Coordinates of C-alpha atoms in Angstrom, one line a residue:
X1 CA -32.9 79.5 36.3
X2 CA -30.0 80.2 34.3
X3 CA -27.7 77.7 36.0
X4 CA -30.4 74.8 35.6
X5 CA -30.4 75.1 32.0
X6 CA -26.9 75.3 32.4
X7 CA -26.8 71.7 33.9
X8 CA -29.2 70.6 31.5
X9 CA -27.5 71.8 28.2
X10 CA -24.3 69.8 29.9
X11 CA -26.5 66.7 30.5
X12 CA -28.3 66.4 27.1
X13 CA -24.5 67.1 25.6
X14 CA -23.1 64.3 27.8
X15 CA -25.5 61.9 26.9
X16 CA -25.5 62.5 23.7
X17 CA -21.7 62.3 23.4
X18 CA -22.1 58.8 25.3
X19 CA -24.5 57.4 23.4
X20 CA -22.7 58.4 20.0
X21 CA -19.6 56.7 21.7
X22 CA -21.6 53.7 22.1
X23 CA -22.5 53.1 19.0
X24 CA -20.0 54.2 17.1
X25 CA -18.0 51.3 19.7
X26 CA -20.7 48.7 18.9
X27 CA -19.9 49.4 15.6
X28 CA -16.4 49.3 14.9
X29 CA -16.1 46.1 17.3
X30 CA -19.0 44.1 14.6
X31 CA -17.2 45.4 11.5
X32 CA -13.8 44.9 12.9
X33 CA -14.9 41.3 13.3
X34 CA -16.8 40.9 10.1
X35 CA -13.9 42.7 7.9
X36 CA -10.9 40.8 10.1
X37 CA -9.1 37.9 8.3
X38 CA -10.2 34.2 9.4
X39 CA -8.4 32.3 12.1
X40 CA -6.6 29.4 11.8
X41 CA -9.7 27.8 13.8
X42 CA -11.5 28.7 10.9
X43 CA -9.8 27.2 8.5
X44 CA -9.6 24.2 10.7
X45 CA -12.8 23.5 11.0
X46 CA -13.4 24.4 7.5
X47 CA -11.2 21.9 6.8
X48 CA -12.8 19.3 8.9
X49 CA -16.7 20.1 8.1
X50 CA -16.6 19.8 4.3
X51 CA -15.7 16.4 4.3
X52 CA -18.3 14.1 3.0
X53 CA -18.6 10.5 3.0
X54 CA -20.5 10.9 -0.5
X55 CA -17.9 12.9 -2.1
X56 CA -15.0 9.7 -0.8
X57 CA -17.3 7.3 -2.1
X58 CA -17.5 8.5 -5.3
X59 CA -13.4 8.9 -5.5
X60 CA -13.3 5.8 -4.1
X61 CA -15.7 4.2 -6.9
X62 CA -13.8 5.1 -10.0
X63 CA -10.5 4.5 -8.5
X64 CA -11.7 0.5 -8.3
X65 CA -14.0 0.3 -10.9
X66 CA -11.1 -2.5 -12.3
X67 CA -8.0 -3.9 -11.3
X68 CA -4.6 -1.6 -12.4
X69 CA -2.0 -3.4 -11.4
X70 CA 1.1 -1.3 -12.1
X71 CA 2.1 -1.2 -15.9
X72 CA -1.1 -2.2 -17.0
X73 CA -3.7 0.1 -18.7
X74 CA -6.0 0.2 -15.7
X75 CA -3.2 1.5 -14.1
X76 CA -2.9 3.8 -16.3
X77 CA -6.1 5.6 -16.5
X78 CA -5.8 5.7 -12.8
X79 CA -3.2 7.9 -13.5
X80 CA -5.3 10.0 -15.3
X81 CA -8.0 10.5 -12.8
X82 CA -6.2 11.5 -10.8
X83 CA -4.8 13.9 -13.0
X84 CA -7.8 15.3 -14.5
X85 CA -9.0 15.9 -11.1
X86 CA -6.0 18.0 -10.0
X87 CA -6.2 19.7 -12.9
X88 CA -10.2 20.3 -12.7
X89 CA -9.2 22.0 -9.4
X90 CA -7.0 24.6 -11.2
X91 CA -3.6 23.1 -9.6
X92 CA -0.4 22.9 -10.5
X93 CA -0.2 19.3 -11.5
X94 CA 2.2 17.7 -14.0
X95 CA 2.8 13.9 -14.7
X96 CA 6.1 12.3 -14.3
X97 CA 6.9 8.5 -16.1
X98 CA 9.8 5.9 -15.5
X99 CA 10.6 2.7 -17.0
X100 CA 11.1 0.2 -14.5
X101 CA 11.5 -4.0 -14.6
X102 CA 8.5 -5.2 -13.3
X103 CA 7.5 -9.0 -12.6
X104 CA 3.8 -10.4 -13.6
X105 CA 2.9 -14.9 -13.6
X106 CA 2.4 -16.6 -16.8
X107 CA 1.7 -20.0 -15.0
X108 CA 1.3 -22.0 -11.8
X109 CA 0.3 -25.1 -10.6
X110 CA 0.4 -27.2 -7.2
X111 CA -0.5 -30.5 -7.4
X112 CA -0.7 -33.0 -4.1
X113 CA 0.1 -36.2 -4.7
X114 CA -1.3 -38.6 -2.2
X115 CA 0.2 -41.6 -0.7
X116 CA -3.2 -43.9 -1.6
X117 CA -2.6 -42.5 -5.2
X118 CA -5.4 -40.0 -5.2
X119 CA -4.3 -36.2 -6.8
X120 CA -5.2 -32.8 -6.0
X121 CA -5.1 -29.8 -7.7
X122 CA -4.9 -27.1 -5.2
X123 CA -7.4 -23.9 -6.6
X124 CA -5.0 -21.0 -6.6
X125 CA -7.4 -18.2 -7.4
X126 CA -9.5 -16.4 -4.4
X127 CA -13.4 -17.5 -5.2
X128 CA -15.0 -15.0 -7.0
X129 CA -12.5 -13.1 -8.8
X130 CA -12.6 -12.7 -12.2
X131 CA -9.3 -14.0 -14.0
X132 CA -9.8 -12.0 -16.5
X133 CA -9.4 -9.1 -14.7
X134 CA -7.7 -10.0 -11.7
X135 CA -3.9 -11.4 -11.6
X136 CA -3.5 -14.8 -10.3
X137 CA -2.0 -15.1 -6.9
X138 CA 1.5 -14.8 -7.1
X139 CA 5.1 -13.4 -5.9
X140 CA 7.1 -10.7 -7.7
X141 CA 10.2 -11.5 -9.2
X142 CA 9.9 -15.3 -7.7
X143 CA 12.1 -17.0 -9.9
X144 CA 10.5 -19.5 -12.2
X145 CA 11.1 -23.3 -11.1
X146 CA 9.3 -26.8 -10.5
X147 CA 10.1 -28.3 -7.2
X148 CA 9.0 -32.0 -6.3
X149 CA 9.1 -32.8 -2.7
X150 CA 7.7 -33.7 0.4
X151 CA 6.1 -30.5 2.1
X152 CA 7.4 -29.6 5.7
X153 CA 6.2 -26.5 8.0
X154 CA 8.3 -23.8 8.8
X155 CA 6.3 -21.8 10.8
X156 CA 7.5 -18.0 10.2
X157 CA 10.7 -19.7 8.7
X158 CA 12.7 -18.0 11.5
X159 CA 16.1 -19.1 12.7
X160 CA 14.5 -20.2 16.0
X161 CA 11.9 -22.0 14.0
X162 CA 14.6 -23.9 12.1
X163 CA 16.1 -24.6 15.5
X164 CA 13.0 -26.5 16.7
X165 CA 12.9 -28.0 13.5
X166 CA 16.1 -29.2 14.0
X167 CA 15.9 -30.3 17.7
X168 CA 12.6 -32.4 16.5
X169 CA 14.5 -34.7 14.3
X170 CA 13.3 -33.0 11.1
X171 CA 15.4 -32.4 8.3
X172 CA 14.5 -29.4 5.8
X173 CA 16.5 -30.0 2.9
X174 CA 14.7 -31.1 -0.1
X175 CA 11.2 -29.9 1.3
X176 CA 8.8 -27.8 -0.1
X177 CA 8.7 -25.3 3.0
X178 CA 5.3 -24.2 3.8
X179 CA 5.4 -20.9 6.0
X180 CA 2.9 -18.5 7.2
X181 CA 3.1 -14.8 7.2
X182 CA 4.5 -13.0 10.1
X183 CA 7.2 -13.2 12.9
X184 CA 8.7 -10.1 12.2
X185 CA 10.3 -10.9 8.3
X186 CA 9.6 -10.2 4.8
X187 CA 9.1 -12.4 2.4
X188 CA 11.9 -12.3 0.8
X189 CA 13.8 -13.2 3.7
X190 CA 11.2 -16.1 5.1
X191 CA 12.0 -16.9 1.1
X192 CA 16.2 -16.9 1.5
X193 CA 16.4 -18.2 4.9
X194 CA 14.4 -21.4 3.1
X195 CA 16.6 -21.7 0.4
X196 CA 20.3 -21.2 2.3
X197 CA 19.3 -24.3 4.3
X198 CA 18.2 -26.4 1.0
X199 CA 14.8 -25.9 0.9
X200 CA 13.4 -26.6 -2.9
X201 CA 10.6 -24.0 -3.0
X202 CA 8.0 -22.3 -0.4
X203 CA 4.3 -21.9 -0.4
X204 CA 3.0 -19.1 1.8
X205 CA -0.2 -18.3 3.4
X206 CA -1.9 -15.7 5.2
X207 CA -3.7 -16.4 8.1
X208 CA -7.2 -14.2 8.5
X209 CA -10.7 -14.1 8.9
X210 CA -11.6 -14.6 4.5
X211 CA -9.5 -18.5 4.6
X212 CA -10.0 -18.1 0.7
X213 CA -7.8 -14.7 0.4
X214 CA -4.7 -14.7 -0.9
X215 CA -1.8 -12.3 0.3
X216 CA 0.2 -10.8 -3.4
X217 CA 3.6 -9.3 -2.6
X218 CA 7.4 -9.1 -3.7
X219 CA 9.6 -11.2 -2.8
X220 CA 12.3 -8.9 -4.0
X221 CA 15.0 -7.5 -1.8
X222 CA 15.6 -3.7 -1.1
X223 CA 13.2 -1.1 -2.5
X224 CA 13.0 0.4 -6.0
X225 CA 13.5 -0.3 -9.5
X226 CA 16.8 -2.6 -9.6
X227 CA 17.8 -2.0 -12.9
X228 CA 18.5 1.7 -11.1
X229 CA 19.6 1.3 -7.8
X230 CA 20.1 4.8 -6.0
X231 CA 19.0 7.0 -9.1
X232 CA 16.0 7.3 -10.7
X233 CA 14.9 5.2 -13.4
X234 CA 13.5 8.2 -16.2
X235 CA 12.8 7.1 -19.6
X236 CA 16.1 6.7 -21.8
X237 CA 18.0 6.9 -18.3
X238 CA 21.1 4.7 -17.7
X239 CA 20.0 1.1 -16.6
X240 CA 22.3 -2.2 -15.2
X241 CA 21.7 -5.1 -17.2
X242 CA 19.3 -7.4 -15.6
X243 CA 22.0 -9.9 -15.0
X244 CA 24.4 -7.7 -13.9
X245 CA 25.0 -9.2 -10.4
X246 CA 24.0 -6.2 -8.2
X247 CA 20.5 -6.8 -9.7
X248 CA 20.6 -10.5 -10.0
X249 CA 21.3 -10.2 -6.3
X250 CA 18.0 -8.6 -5.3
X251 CA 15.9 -11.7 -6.5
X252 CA 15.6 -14.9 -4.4
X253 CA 17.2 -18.4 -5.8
X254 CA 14.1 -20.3 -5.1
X255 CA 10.2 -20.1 -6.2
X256 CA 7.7 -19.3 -3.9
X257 CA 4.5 -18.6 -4.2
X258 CA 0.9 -17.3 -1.8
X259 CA -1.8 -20.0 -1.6
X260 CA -4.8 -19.0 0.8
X261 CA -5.4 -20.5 4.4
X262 CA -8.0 -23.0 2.5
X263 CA -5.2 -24.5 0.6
X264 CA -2.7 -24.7 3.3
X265 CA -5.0 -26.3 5.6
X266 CA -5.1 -29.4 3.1
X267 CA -1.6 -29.5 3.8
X268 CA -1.0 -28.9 7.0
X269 CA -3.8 -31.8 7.5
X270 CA -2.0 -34.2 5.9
X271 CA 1.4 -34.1 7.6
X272 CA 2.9 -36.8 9.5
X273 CA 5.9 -37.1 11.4
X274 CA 6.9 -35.1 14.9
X275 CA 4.8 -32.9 16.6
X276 CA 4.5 -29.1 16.3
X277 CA 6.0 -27.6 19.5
X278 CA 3.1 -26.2 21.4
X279 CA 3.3 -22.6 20.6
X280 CA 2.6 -23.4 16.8
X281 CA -0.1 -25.2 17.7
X282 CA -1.4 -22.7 20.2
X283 CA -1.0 -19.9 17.8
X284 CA -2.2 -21.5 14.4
X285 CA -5.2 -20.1 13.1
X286 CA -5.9 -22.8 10.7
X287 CA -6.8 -26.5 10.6
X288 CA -3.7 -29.1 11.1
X289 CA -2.7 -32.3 11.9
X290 CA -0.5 -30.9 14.4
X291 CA 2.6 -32.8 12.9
X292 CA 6.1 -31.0 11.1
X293 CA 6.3 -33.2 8.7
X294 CA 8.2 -34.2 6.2
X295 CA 5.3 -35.8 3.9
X296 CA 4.0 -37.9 3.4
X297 CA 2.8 -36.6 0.1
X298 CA 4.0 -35.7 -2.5
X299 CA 3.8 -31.5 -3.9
X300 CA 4.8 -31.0 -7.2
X301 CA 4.9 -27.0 -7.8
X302 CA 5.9 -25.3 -10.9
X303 CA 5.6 -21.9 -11.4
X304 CA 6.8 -19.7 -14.4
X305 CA 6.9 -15.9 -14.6
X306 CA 8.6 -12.6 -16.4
X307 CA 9.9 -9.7 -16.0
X308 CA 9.6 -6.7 -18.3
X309 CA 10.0 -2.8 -18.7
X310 CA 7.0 -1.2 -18.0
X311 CA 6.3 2.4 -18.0
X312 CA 4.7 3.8 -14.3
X313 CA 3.4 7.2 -14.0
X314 CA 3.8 9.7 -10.9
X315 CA 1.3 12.2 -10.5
X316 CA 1.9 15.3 -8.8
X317 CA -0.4 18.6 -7.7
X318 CA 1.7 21.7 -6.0
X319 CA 0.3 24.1 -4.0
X320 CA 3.4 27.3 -3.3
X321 CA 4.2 27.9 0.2
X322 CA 3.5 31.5 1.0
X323 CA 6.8 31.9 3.3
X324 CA 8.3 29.2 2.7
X325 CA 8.2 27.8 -0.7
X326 CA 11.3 26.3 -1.4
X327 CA 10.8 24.0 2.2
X328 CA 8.3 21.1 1.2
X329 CA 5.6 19.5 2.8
X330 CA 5.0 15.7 0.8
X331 CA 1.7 14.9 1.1
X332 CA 0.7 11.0 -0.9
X333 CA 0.4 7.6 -1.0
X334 CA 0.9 4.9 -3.9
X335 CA -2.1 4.2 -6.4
X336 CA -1.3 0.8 -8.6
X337 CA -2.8 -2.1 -6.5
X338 CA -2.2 -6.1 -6.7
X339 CA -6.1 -6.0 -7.6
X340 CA -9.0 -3.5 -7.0
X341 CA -7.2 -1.8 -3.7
X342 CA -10.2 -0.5 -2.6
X343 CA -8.4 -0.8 0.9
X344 CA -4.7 -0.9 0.2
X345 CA -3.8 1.6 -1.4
X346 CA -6.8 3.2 -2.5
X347 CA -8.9 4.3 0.7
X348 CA -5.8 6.7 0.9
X349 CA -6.0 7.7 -2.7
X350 CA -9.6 8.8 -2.0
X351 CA -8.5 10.7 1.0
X352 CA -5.7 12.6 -0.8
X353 CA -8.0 13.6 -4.0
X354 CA -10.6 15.2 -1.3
X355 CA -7.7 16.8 0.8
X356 CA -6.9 18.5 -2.2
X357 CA -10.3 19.7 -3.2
X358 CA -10.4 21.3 0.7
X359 CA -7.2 22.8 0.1
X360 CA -8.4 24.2 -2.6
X361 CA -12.0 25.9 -0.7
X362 CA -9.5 27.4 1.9
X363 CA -7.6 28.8 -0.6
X364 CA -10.4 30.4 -2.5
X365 CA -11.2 31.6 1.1
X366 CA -8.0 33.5 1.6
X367 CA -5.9 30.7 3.0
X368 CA -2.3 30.2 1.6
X369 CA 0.4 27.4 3.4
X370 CA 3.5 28.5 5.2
X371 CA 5.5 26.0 2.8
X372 CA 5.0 24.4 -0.4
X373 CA 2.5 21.4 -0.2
X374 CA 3.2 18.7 -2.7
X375 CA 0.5 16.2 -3.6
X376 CA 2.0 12.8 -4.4
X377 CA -0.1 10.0 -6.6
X378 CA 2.9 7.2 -6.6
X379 CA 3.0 4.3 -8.7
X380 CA 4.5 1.1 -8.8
X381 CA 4.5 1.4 -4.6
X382 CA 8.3 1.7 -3.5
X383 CA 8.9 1.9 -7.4
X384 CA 7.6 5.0 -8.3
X385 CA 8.5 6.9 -4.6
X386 CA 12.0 5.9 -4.7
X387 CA 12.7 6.6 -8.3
X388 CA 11.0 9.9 -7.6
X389 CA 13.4 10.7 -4.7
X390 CA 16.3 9.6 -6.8

C-alpha cells in the first residue's frame, strides 16, 4: 500500500513537473518571437507592401502640374515640393543652389521653298501644347544662325553614312543636313560631324510611334556647367568667361534644330537625286521619296537663341548610416524637365519621394541602414549632378 502511493506521489510530481515544463516552453518560444527584433524579411516586405499606386499618382500629379524647365519658376517650386516633403517626413534635408549658363530659343523658323514657287512654313510646335507654357522645340546651346540651302539626308550622320553619301555622287557641303536620331552618337556629334564636312545647318527628328513629337536636347559637348569645368559652379564661385575658348569649345559651330517625324516626312518626300542605299530605306520609319538629295527645294532656317546665368537648386534628404555613416549610399535622379516630364524625369522623381516615405515607416519600426543613404533631387540634369560632385 505504501509503495503504491509511493509511485503515485512520483507520478502526479512528474507530470506536473512536465506539464509546467510545457508551458513554461510554449511560452518563452511565443514571447521570444513576439519580443525578438524584425528580420530583414520583414523589413523587406515592408518595404515592398506599402507601396501604393495612389500615393505615386499623387506625387506624380504635382510634380507635372506645369512645365519647369530648369531656371524657370516652375522649376523652382519643384524644388520646393520636394523639399517640403522631405522635410514633412522629419529628414535631414537641406537645399543646395549654383549658378550655371543655361541656353533657352527666342526664335525659329523653317520655311520650304518649292521649285513651282509654292512656300511652306513647317509647324514647329508638337499639336496641343500650350506655348505659353511649354518651350518651343529646340537645341541647347545651338548657336544662333540662318542657313539657305538645298536639304540632303544624312541618315545618323555617321562617317559610314558620309561614305555612302559620297560613293552616291552626292556632295554635302552647302546642305542643310537632315538626320535622324540614333546610330550610336549624340547630338552634338551627328551636329560636328555635319559641320567639319561643310554642312550649313541640321534639322533633326525622332522617329516614334506620336510622328508630331518632338525630341528637346543639348547639343553641347561634355557634361556640366562650362563656365565651371571640373569644380562646382556655387553662387559667387570662380567662373571662365563665356568666350574663353575651353568653353567656347563645348558648343557646336553650326545651328541645328529638332522638328518632328511630320515635318521631316515633307522633306524627305520631296527629295530628288540618287537613291537611298537599301538599308535606309529598309529601316526608315517615315514617309520618303527614297532619294539623298540634294534639293530640289529650297530651306531657309533661322534660328536665334541665348544663354544666361540661371540659378538651379539641389535638393537633398540624409538618412545616417548606423555602422557606417561616413560610407554613402546616393540614391536620386534629376527633376527639371524639357516640358511636363511626367515620364523623363519625373516617374523617377515620384518613385524617390515614396522610397523615402518607406524609409521612413521602417525606421519608425526599428530599422536603421548600415551606411548613410543620401536622397538626391538633381537639377539642371548633368548640371546640377556634376556640379554637386565637384
Amino acid at each position: 500500500m505504501l509503495h503504491l502511493c509511493s509511485n503515485l506521489h512520483f507520478s502526479i510530481k512528474t507530470w506536473s513537473f512536465l506539464f509546467i515544463f510545457f508551458i513554461l516552453a510554449f511560452y518563452t518560444t511565443v514571447n521570444y518571437h513576439h519580443n525578438s527584433p524584425p528580420t530583414s524579411l520583414f523589413y523587406f516586405n515592408t518595404f515592398i507592401s506599402s507601396a501604393t499606386n495612389y500615393t505615386l499618382a499623387t506625387y506624380l500629379r504635382h510634380l507635372t502640374l506645369h512645365p519647369h524647365l530648369a531656371g524657370t519658376t516652375p522649376s523652382l517650386h519643384t524644388a520646393l515640393y520636394v523639399k517640403s516633403h522631405f522635410q514633412s517626413l522629419n529628414l535631414q534635408t537641406h537645399v543646395t543652389n549654383y549658378t550655371v549658363l543655361l541656353s533657352y530659343p527666342l526664335f525659329s523658323s523653317v520655311i520650304l521653298h518649292f521649285p513651282n514657287g509654292s512656300v511652306l512654313s513647317l509647324a514647329l510646335a508638337e499639336p496641343g501644347f500650350s506655348l505659353s507654357e511649354v518651350v518651343k522645340p529646340y537645341h541647347a546651346y545651338s548657336p544662333s544662325g540662318s542657313a539657305y540651302g538645298k536639304p540632303c539626308f544624312l541618315n545618323y550622320g555617321r562617317e559610314k553614312d558620309y561614305i555612302a553619301l559620297g560613293a552616291n555622287g552626292v556632295k554635302v557641303k552647302g546642305c542643310v543636313g537632315i538626320v535622324r536620331r540614333g546610330g550610336g552618337l549624340s547630338r552634338n556629334e551627328m551636329v560636328e560631324k555635319a559641320a567639319a564636312r561643310g554642312v550649313q545647318a541640321v534639322l533633326m527628328f525622332t522617329e516614334g510611334e506620336f510622328e508630331g513629337g518632338v525630341e528637346r536636347g543639348t547639343v553641347m559637348s561634355g557634361l556640366g556647367d562650362p563656365l565651371s569645368p571640373g569644380w562646382g559652379g556655387v553662387e559667387n564661385g570662380e567662373k571662365l568667361r563665356i568666350d574663353d575658348p575651353l568653353v567656347m569649345q563645348r558648343f557646336p559651330s553650326i545651328h541645328s534644330l529638332p522638328i518632328s517625324m511630320k515635318s521631316a516626312e515633307i522633306i524627305l518626300k520631296s527629295l530628288e537625286g540618287p537613291e537611298m542605299p537599301y538599308e535606309w530605306r529598309k529601316s526608315l520609319r517615315c514617309s520618303s521619296s527614297g532619294r539623298l538629295g540634294p534639293g530640289p527645294i529650297m530651306i531657309n532656317f533661322t534660328y536665334q537663341g541665348e544663354k544666361k546665368m540661371a540659378t538651379v537648386h539641389n535638393v537633398f534628404a540624409v538618412i545616417r548610416g548606423s555602422l557606417e555613416p561616413d560610407r554613402f549610399v546616393l540614391l536620386g535622379n534629376h527633376r527639371d524637365a524639357w516640358t511636363y516630364g511626367a515620364v523623363d524625369p519625373n516617374s523617377g522623381t515620384a518613385a524617390l519621394l515614396d522610397i523615402a516615405r518607406r524609409y521612413v515607416l521602417l525606421m519608425r519600426l526599428g530599422w536603421n541602414p548600415r551606411r548613410t543613404i543620401i536622397l538626391c533631387s538633381w537639377d539642371a540634369e548633368e548640371f546640377g549632378m556634376v556640379d554637386w560632385i565637384n
